[in-house]
Structure formats: structure tokens, C-alpha cells
Backbone as JSON, one array per atom type, in Angstrom:
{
  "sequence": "XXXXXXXXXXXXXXXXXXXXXXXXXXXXXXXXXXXXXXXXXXXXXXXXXXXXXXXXXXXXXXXXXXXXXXXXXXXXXXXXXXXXXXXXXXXXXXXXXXXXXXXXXXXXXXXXXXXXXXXXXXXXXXXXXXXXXXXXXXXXXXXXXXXXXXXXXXXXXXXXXXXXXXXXXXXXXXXXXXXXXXXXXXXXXX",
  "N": [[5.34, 10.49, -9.8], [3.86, 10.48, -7.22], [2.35, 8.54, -7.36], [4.21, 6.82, -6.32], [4.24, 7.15, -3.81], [2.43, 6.18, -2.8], [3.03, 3.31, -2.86], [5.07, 2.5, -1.98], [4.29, 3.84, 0.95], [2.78, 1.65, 1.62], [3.82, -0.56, 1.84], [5.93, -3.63, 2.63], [8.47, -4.22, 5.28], [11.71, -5.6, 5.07], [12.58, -7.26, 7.74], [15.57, -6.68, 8.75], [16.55, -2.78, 9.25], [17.57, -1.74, 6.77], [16.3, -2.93, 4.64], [14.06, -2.54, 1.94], [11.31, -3.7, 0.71], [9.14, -4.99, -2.14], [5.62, -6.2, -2.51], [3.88, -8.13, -4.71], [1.83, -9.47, -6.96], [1.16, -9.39, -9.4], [3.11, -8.91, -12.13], [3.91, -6.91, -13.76], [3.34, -4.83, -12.44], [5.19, -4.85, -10.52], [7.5, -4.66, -12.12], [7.23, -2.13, -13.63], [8.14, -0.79, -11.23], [10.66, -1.69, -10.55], [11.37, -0.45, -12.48], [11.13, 2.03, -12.29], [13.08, 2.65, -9.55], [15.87, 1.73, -10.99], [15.6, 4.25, -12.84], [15.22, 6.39, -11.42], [16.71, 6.52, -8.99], [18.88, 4.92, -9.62], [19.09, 2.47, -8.71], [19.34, -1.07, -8.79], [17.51, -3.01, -7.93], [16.67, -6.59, -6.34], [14.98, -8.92, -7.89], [12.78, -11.4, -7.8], [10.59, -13.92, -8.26], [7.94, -15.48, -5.74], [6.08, -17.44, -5.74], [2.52, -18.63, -7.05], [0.8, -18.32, -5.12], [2.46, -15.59, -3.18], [3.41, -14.56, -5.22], [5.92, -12.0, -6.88], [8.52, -10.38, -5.75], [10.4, -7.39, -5.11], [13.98, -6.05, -3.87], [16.1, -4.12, -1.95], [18.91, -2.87, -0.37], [19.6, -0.7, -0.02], [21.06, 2.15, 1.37], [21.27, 5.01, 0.61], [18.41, 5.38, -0.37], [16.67, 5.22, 1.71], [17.57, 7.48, 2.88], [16.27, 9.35, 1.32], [13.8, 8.44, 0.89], [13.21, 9.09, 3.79], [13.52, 11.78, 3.19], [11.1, 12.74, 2.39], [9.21, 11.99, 3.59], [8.36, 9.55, 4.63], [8.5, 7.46, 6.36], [10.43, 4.82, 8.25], [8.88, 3.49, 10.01], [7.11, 1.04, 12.06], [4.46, -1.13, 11.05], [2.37, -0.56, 12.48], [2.73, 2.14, 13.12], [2.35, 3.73, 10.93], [1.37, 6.25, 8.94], [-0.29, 8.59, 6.35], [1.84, 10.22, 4.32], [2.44, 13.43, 5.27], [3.42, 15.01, 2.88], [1.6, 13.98, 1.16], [-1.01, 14.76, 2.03], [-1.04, 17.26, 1.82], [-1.94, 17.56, -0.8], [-2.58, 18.63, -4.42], [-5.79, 17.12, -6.0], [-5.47, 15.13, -7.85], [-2.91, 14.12, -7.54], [-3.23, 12.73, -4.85], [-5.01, 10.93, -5.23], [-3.7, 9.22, -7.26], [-1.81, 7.92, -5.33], [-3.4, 6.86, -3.69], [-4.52, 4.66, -5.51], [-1.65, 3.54, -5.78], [-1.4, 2.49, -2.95], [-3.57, 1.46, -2.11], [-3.13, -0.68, -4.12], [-1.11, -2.43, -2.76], [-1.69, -3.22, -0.38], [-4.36, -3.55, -0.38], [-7.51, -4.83, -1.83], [-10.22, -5.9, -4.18], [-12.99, -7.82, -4.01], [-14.63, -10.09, -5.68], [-17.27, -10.15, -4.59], [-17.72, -7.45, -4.76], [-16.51, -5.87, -2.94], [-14.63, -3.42, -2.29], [-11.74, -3.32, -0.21], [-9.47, -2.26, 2.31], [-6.21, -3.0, 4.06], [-4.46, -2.88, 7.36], [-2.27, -2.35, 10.11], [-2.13, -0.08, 11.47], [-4.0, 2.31, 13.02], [-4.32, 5.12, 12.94], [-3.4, 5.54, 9.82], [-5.81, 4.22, 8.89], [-7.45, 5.68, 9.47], [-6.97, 8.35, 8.12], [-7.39, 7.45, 5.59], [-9.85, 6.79, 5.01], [-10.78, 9.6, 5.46], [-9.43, 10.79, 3.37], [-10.93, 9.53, 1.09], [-13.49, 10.42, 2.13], [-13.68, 13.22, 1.13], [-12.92, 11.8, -1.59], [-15.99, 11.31, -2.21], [-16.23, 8.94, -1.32], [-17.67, 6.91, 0.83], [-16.77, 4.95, 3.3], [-15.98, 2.35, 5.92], [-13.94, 1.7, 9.33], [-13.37, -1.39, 10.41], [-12.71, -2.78, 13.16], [-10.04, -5.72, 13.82], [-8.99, -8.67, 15.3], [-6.23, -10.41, 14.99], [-4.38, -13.51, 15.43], [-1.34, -14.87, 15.56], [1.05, -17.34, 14.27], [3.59, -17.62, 14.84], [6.03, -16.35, 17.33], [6.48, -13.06, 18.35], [7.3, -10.23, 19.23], [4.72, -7.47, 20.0], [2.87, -4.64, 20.06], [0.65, -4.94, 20.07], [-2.11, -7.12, 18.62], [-4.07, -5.77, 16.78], [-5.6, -5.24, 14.2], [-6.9, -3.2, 10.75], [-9.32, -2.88, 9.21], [-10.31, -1.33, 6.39], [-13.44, -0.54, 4.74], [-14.82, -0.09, 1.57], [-18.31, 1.11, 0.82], [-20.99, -0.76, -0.29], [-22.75, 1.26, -2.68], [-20.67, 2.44, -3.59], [-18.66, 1.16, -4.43], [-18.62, 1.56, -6.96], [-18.03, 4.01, -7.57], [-15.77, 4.25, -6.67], [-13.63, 2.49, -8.24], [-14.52, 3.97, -10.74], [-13.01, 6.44, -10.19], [-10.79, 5.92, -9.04], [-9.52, 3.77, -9.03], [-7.1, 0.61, -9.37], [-3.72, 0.07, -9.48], [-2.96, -2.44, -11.11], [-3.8, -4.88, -13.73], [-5.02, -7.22, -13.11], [-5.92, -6.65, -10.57], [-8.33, -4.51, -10.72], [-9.77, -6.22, -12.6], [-12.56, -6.71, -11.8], [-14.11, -5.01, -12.15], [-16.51, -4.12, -14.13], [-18.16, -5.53, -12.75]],
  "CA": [[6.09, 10.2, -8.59], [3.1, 10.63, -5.97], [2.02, 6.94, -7.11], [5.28, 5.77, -5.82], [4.92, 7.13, -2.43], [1.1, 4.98, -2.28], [3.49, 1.93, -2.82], [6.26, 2.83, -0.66], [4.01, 3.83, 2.42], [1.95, 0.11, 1.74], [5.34, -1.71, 1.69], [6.18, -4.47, 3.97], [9.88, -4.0, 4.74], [11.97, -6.62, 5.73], [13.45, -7.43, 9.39], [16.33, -5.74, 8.67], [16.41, -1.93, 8.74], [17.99, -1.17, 5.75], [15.82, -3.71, 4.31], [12.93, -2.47, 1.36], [10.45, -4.87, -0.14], [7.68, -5.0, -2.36], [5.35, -7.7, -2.83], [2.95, -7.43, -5.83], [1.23, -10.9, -7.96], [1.36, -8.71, -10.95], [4.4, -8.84, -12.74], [4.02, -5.65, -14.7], [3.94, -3.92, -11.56], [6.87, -5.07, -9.98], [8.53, -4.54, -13.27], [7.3, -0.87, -13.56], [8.42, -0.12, -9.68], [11.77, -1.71, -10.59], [12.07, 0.72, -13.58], [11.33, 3.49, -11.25], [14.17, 2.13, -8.89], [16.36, 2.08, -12.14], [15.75, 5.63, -13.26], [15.08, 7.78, -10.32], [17.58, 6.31, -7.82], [19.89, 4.64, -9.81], [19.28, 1.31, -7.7], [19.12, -2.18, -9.38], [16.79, -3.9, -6.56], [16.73, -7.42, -6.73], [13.88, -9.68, -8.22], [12.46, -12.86, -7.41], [8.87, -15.05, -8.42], [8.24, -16.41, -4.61], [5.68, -18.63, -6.21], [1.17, -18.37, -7.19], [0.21, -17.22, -3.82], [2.8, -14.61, -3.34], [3.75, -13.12, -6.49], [6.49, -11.61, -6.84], [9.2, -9.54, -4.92], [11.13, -6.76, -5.01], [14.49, -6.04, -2.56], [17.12, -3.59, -2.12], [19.48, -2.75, 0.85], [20.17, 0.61, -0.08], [20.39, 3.21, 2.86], [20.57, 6.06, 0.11], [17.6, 5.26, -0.7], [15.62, 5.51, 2.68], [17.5, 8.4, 2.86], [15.44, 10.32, 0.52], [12.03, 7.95, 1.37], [12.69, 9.83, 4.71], [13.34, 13.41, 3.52], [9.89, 12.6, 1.62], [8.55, 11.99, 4.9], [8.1, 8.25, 4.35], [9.57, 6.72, 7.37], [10.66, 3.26, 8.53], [8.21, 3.13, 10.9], [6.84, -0.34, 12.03], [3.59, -0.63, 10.25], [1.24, -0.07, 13.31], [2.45, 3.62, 13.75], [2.45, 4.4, 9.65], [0.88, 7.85, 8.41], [-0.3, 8.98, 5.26], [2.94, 11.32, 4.15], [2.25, 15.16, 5.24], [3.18, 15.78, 1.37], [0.43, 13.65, -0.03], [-2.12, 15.49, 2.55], [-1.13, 18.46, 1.31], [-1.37, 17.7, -2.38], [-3.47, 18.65, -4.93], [-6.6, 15.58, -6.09], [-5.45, 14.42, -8.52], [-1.48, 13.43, -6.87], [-4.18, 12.23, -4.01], [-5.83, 9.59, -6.44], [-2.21, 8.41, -7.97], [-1.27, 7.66, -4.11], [-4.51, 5.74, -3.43], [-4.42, 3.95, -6.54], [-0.55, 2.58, -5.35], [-1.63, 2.14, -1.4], [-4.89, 0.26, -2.68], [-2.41, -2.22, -5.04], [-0.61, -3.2, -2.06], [-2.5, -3.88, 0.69], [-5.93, -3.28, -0.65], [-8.43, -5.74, -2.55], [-10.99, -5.94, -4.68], [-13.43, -9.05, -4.1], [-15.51, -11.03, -6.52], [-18.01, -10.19, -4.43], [-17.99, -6.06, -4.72], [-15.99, -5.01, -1.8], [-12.6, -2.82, -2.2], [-10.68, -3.34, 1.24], [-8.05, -1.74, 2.89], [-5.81, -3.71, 5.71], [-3.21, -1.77, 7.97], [-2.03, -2.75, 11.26], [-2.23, 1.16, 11.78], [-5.63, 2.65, 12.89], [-3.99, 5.99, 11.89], [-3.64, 5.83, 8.65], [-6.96, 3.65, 8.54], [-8.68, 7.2, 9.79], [-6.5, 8.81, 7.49], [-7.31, 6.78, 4.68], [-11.14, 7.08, 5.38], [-10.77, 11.0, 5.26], [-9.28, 11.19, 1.61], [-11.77, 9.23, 0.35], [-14.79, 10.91, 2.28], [-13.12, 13.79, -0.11], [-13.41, 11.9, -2.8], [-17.48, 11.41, -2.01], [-16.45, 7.57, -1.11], [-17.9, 6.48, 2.03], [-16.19, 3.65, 3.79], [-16.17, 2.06, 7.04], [-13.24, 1.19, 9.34], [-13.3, -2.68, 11.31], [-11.15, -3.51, 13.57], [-10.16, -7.08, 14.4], [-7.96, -9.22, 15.84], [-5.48, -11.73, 13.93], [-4.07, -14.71, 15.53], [-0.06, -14.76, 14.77], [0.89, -18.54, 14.54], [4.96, -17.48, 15.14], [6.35, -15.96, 18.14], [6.49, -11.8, 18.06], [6.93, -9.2, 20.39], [4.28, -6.37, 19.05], [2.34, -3.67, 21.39], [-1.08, -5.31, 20.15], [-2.64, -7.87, 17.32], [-5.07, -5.66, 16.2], [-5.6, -4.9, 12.72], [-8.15, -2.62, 11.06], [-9.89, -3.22, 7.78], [-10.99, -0.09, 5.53], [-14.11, -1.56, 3.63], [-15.9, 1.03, 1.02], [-19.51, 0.73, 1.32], [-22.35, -0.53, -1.09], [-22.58, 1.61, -4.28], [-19.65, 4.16, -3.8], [-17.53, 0.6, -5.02], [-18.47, 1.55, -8.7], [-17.08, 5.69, -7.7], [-14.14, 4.08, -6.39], [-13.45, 2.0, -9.41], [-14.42, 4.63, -12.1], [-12.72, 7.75, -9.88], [-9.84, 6.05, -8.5], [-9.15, 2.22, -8.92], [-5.88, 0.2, -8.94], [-2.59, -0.02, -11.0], [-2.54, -3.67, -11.7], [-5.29, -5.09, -14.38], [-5.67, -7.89, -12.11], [-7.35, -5.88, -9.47], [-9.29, -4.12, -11.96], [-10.81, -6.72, -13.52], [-13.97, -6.72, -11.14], [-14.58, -3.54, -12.52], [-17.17, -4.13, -14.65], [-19.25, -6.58, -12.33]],
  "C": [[5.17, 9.99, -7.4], [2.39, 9.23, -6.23], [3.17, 5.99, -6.37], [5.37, 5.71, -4.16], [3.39, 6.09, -1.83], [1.96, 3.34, -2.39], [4.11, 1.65, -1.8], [5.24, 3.12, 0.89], [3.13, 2.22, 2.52], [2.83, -0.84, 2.1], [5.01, -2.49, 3.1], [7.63, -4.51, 3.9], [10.6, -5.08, 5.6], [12.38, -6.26, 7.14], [14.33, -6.1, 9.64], [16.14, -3.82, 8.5], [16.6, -1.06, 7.9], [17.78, -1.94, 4.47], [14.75, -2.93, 2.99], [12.29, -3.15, 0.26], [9.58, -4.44, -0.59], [6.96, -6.11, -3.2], [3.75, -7.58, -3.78], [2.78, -9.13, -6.8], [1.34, -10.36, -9.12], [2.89, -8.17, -11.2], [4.81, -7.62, -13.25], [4.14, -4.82, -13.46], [4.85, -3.76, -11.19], [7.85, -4.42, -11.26], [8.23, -2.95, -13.74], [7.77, 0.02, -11.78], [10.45, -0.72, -10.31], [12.4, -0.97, -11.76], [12.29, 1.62, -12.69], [12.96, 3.62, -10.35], [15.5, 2.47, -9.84], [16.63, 3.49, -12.86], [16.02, 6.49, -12.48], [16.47, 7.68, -9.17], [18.69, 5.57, -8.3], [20.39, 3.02, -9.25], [18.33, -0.07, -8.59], [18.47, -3.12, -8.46], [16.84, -5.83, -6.88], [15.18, -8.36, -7.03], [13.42, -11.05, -8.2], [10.93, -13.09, -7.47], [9.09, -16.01, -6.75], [7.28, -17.46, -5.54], [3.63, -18.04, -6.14], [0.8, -17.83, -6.39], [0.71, -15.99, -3.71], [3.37, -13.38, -4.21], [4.82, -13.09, -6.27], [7.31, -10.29, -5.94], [10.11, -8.41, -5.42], [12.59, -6.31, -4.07], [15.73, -5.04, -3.01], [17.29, -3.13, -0.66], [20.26, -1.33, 0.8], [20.02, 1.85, 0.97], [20.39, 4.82, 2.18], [19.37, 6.14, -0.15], [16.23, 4.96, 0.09], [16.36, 6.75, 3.07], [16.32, 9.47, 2.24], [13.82, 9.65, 0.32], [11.61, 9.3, 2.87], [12.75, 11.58, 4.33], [11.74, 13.6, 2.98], [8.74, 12.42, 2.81], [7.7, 10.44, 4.52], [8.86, 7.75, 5.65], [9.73, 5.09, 7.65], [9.82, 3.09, 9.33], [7.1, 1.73, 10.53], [5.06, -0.21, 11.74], [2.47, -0.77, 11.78], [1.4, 1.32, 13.84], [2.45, 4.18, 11.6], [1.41, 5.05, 9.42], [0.62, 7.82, 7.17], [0.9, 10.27, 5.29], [2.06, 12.65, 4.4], [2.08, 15.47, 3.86], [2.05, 15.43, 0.19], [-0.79, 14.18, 0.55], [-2.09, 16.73, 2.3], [-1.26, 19.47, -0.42], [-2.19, 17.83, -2.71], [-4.28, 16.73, -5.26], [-5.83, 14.42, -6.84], [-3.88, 13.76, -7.74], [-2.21, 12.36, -5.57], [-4.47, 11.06, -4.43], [-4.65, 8.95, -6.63], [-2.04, 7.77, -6.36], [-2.15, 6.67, -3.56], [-4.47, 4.39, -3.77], [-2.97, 3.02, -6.14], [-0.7, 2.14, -3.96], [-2.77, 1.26, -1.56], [-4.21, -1.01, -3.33], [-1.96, -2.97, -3.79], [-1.03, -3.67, -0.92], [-3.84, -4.25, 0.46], [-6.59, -5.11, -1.37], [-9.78, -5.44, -3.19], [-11.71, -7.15, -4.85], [-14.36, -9.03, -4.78], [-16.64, -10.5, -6.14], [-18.64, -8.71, -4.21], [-17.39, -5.21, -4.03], [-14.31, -4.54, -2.62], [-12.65, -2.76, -0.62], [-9.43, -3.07, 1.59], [-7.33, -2.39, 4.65], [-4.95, -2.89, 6.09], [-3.2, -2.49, 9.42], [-2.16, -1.56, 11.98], [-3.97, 1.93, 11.68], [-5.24, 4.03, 12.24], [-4.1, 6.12, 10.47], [-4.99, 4.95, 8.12], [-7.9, 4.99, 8.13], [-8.35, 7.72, 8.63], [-7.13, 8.82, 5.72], [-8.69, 7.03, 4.61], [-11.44, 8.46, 5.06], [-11.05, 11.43, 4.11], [-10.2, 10.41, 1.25], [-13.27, 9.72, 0.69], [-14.51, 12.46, 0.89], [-13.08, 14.06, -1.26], [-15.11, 11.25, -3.05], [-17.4, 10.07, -1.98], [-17.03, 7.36, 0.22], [-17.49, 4.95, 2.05], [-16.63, 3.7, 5.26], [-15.09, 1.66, 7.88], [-13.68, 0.27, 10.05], [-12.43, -2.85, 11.71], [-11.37, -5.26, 14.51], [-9.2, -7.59, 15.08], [-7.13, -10.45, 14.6], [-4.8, -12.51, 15.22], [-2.7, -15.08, 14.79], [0.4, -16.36, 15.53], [2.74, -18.72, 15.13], [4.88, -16.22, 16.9], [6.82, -14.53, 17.88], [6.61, -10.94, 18.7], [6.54, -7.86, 20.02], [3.47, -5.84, 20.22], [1.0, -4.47, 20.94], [-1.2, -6.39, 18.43], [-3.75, -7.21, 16.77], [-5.35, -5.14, 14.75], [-6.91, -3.74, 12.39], [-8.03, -2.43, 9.09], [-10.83, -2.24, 7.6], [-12.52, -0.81, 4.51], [-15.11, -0.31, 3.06], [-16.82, 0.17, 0.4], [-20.39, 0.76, 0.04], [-22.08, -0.24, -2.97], [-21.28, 2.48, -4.27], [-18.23, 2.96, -4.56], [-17.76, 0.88, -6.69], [-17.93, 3.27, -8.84], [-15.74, 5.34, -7.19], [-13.66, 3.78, -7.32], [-13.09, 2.69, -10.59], [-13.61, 5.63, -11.48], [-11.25, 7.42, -9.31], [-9.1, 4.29, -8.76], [-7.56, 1.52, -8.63], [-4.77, 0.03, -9.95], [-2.74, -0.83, -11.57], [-3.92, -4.09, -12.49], [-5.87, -6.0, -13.62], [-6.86, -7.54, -10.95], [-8.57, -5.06, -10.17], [-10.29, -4.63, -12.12], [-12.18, -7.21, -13.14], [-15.21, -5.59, -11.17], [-16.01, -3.33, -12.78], [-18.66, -5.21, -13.86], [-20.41, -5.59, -11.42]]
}
């Protein structure tokens, strides 16, 4: 269960507030999050291939079901004030790792060229995020930048802030903590 709440706090949720999305290129994921959905909550979300770039979607409009995100201490909050949950800072390592491992699938990356990266619109949980992995003897770095929004938005700031773990600690991230999907994975070995 503590991998579900690394998905759920990564989410991008729609407009609406009774809106929850998840947007994943790997099929098997989506299709093990919509089991979860299925078993635990009883909620048939809906599924859709947007197309190569974005992968696949997830969607459900269920307000039981941010009920009990929020007693979990998951909140709706707009992703420049989002937190790592109280209950996953208070959890043993290993529930720690499972939570990574699903907050790394969805925002995160793994490039060709060695880097795992973490994006957030939230410097909070950037710091946050930085912490648990000093923890797990990763050293990272946070960047913050600016983005350039090509639509019309009314947001307190454009700034973003990119998690990037450093050097060699990407082969202790990899072997000590890596990502659900094989896709991201498969740089493993480089």
C-alpha cells in the first residue's frame, strides 16, 4: 500500500476537484494501479492510450475516494504546496523505498545519460525528497528553474525545482531503490 501513496502524491489531478489522474507510458503500470483501484476501493477508474508521447491514463471522479486519500493525509493540494505524507515520514525504510520507487515513476526520470531526476513545482517536497534519500546514503542536488507556460494561468510563481542525484550514488539509487516500470529501469545496467 505505501507504493500507492508515492503514486498518488506524484499525480497530476485534473481541473476539476473531484478529478484523479494518472499518467504513466507503461501499460503494466497503469494496469496494476487500476487493479489496486479495483480491489481496495472498489472503483472502476476509467482508461484511455492518449497516444506515444503520453502513455496512458487513468481517471476517476470519485469523492469517496479522496475521502480516504485525505484521511491518509494525501491532500488535493495544488502541486506547488504538495508534502511528502506525515505517514510515509514516519515509516519504517523499507515502506520509505516502496514510496520513492512510485513518486520516482511519476514524475521522476532516468536518462540515457546516468541522471535519475526528480521535477515538482513544490520546493517542499523537493527538500523533503532530498532528506529521505540523504537517509538512504544518496546524495542529490536540488535546481531550481523557471518554465515558460505557453497557455494562460493564474499561479503564485513559474518556478519549478529539479531533484538530480549526483555522480555515482545513480548506481545506489538503482540497486537500493529504483522504479516500478521496466522501462525506467532499463538504464540500469549502463
Amino acid at each position: 500500500r505505501h507504493t500507492r501513496y508515492g503514486t498518488v502524491t506524484g499525480v497530476q489531478t485534473c481541473a476539476l476537484p473531484i478529478c484523479f489522474s494518472i499518467f504513466n507510458k507503461d501499460e503494466n503500470v497503469i494496469s496494476d494501479i487500476e487493479n489496486i483501484f479495483n480491489i481496495e476501493f472498489n472503483i472502476s477508474p476509467a482508461k484511455q492510450f492518449l497516444d506515444e508521447k503520453n502513455g496512458w491514463v487513468i481517471s476517476t471522479y470519485n469523492t469517496k475516494f479522496f475521502e480516504i486519500l485525505e484521511y491518509l493525509g494525501i491532500d488535493r493540494s495544488i502541486s506547488y504546496y504538495k508534502e511528502v505524507p506525515k505517514s510515509i515520514l514516519e515509516s519504517p525504510k523499507g515502506v520509505v523505498k516502496d514510496f520513492l520507487r512510485a513518486l520516482f515513476e511519476g514524475d521522476g526520470c532516468n536518462t540515457k545519460s546516468g541522471q535519475i531526476q526528480y521535477s515538482t513545482r513544490s520546493k517542499e517536497l523537493s527538500k523533503q525528497i532530498q532528506l529521505i534519500l540523504q537517509n538512504f546514503g544518496i546524495v542529490s542536488k536540488v535546481v531550481e528553474y523557471e518554465i515558460d507556460y505557453n497557455y494562460k494561468i493564474d499561479v503564485p510563481r513559474k518556478t519549478n525545482f529539479k531533484l538530480v542525484v549526483l555522480g555515482h550514488f545513480y548506481n545506489k539509487y538503482m540497486s537500493d531503490i529504483g522504479f516500478l516500470s521496466d522501462q525506467k529501469n532499463e538504464y540500469k545496467n549502463n
